[in-house]
Short mmCIF file of C-alpha atoms in Angstrom, two decimals:
data_model
loop_
_atom_site.label_atom_id
_atom_site.label_comp_id
_atom_site.label_asym_id
_atom_site.label_seq_id
_atom_site.Cartn_x
_atom_site.Cartn_y
_atom_site.Cartn_z
CA UNK T 30 -30.77 -3.44 16.85
CA UNK T 31 -27.21 -4.82 16.56
CA UNK T 32 -24.55 -3.34 18.76
CA UNK T 33 -20.95 -2.67 17.81
CA UNK T 34 -19.93 -5.72 19.85
CA UNK T 35 -21.74 -8.27 17.69
CA UNK T 36 -19.79 -10.98 15.88
CA UNK T 37 -20.54 -9.53 12.41
CA UNK T 38 -19.22 -6.13 13.51
CA UNK T 39 -16.02 -7.70 14.86
CA UNK T 40 -15.65 -9.55 11.57
CA UNK T 41 -16.04 -6.30 9.68
CA UNK T 42 -13.44 -4.72 11.96
CA UNK T 43 -11.02 -7.49 11.03
CA UNK T 44 -11.61 -6.94 7.31
CA UNK T 45 -11.19 -3.18 7.75
CA UNK T 46 -7.94 -3.69 9.65
CA UNK T 47 -6.77 -6.02 6.90
CA UNK T 48 -7.64 -3.37 4.29
CA UNK T 49 -5.42 -0.84 6.06
CA UNK T 50 -2.69 -3.46 6.50
CA UNK T 51 -2.48 -3.65 2.72
CA UNK T 52 -1.29 -0.07 2.67
CA UNK T 53 0.68 -0.25 5.94
CA UNK T 54 3.70 -1.86 4.29
CA UNK T 55 6.13 0.85 3.11
CA UNK T 56 6.91 -0.97 -0.15
CA UNK T 57 3.26 -1.43 -1.08
CA UNK T 58 2.40 2.16 -0.15
CA UNK T 59 5.34 3.48 -2.19
CA UNK T 60 4.13 1.49 -5.18
CA UNK T 61 0.55 2.74 -4.81
CA UNK T 62 1.75 6.35 -4.52
CA UNK T 63 3.91 5.88 -7.62
CA UNK T 64 0.99 4.38 -9.54
CA UNK T 65 -1.22 7.31 -8.56
CA UNK T 66 1.00 9.39 -10.88
CA UNK T 67 0.45 7.08 -13.88
CA UNK T 68 0.41 3.39 -14.83
CA UNK T 69 3.83 1.74 -14.87
CA UNK T 70 5.53 -1.56 -15.65
CA UNK T 71 7.37 -3.63 -13.05
CA UNK T 72 10.66 -2.50 -14.59
CA UNK T 73 9.74 1.17 -14.19
CA UNK T 74 8.70 0.62 -10.58
CA UNK T 75 11.94 -1.24 -9.82
CA UNK T 76 14.05 1.49 -11.42
CA UNK T 77 12.18 4.35 -9.73
CA UNK T 78 12.05 2.87 -6.23
CA UNK T 79 15.42 1.11 -6.36
CA UNK T 80 13.99 -2.14 -5.02
CA UNK T 81 14.61 -5.71 -6.16
CA UNK T 82 12.24 -6.99 -8.83
CA UNK T 83 11.13 -9.91 -6.64
CA UNK T 84 10.11 -7.53 -3.86
CA UNK T 85 8.15 -5.32 -6.27
CA UNK T 86 6.49 -8.31 -7.92
CA UNK T 87 5.43 -9.73 -4.54
CA UNK T 88 4.03 -6.39 -3.45
CA UNK T 89 2.16 -5.99 -6.75
CA UNK T 90 0.68 -9.48 -6.40
CA UNK T 91 -0.66 -8.56 -2.97
CA UNK T 92 -1.95 -5.17 -4.13
CA UNK T 93 -3.65 -6.74 -7.15
CA UNK T 94 -5.19 -9.58 -5.14
CA UNK T 95 -6.66 -7.13 -2.63
CA UNK T 96 -8.02 -4.79 -5.29
CA UNK T 97 -5.72 -1.78 -4.87
CA UNK T 98 -4.14 -2.11 -8.32
CA UNK T 99 -5.05 -3.66 -11.64
CA UNK T 100 -2.91 -4.99 -14.45
CA UNK T 101 -3.36 -4.81 -18.20
CA UNK T 102 -1.22 -6.52 -20.77
CA UNK T 103 -0.02 -4.64 -23.84
CA UNK T 104 2.14 -6.86 -25.99
CA UNK T 105 4.97 -8.16 -23.84
CA UNK T 106 4.47 -5.54 -21.11
CA UNK T 107 2.12 -5.58 -18.14
CA UNK T 108 1.05 -2.14 -16.99
CA UNK T 109 -0.06 -1.63 -13.41
CA UNK T 110 -2.36 1.16 -12.30
CA UNK T 111 -4.54 2.06 -9.35
CA UNK T 112 -7.78 0.09 -9.60
CA UNK T 113 -10.08 2.43 -7.69
CA UNK T 114 -9.89 6.23 -7.91
CA UNK T 115 -10.95 6.47 -4.26
CA UNK T 116 -7.48 5.19 -3.30
CA UNK T 117 -6.11 8.65 -4.21
CA UNK T 118 -8.55 10.32 -1.82
CA UNK T 119 -7.66 7.82 0.91
CA UNK T 120 -3.91 8.37 0.51
CA UNK T 121 -4.34 12.15 0.35
CA UNK T 122 -6.47 12.10 3.50
CA UNK T 123 -3.89 9.91 5.26
CA UNK T 124 -1.15 12.42 4.39
CA UNK T 125 -3.25 15.27 5.77
CA UNK T 126 -4.05 13.47 9.02
CA UNK T 127 -0.46 12.29 9.34
CA UNK T 128 0.85 15.84 8.98
CA UNK T 129 -1.39 16.94 11.83
CA UNK T 130 -0.04 14.15 14.06
CA UNK T 131 3.53 13.71 12.76
CA UNK T 132 5.29 14.30 16.10
CA UNK T 133 3.09 11.81 17.94
CA UNK T 134 3.47 9.20 15.19
CA UNK T 135 7.24 9.67 15.08
CA UNK T 136 7.57 9.16 18.82
CA UNK T 137 5.11 6.27 19.14
CA UNK T 138 6.76 3.15 20.51
CA UNK T 139 3.68 0.95 20.03
CA UNK T 140 3.38 1.02 16.24
CA UNK T 141 5.73 -1.40 14.52
CA UNK T 142 6.24 -2.86 11.08
CA UNK T 143 7.14 -6.57 10.98
CA UNK T 144 8.48 -6.43 14.51
CA UNK T 145 10.82 -3.46 14.05
CA UNK T 146 10.05 0.07 15.21
CA UNK T 147 8.89 2.09 12.20
CA UNK T 148 11.62 4.69 12.44
CA UNK T 149 14.40 2.12 12.77
CA UNK T 150 13.31 -0.13 9.91
CA UNK T 151 15.16 0.15 6.60
CA UNK T 152 12.98 -1.31 3.83
CA UNK T 153 15.35 -0.25 1.08
CA UNK T 154 18.09 -2.46 2.53
CA UNK T 155 16.25 -5.66 1.60
#
């Protein structure tokens, strides 16, 4: 019987961590949450979130590559939507867990995003 310490298990842990990293970026998570409402074009996402088009396009490329969102072309527009309905359940569960641990998460000095403490980082400034 394989133990949790086997190489395949560690490899699976790395893939799982990578899966969560896809949603750990505030821009990507904001886009996913927006797309949970309804499919949108890049222009709509840019206008709603107030981010640069290049930033939104890069985030969508990552989200699409990793299977969080899908794109469909209609004429000259590309519509993006959530690819897997289980993403909604995952995000909802994360919000519930986060609410139960908000104070601890807010005061944590170990969790960072791209080298900056989460509460000090300003993603909308880029």
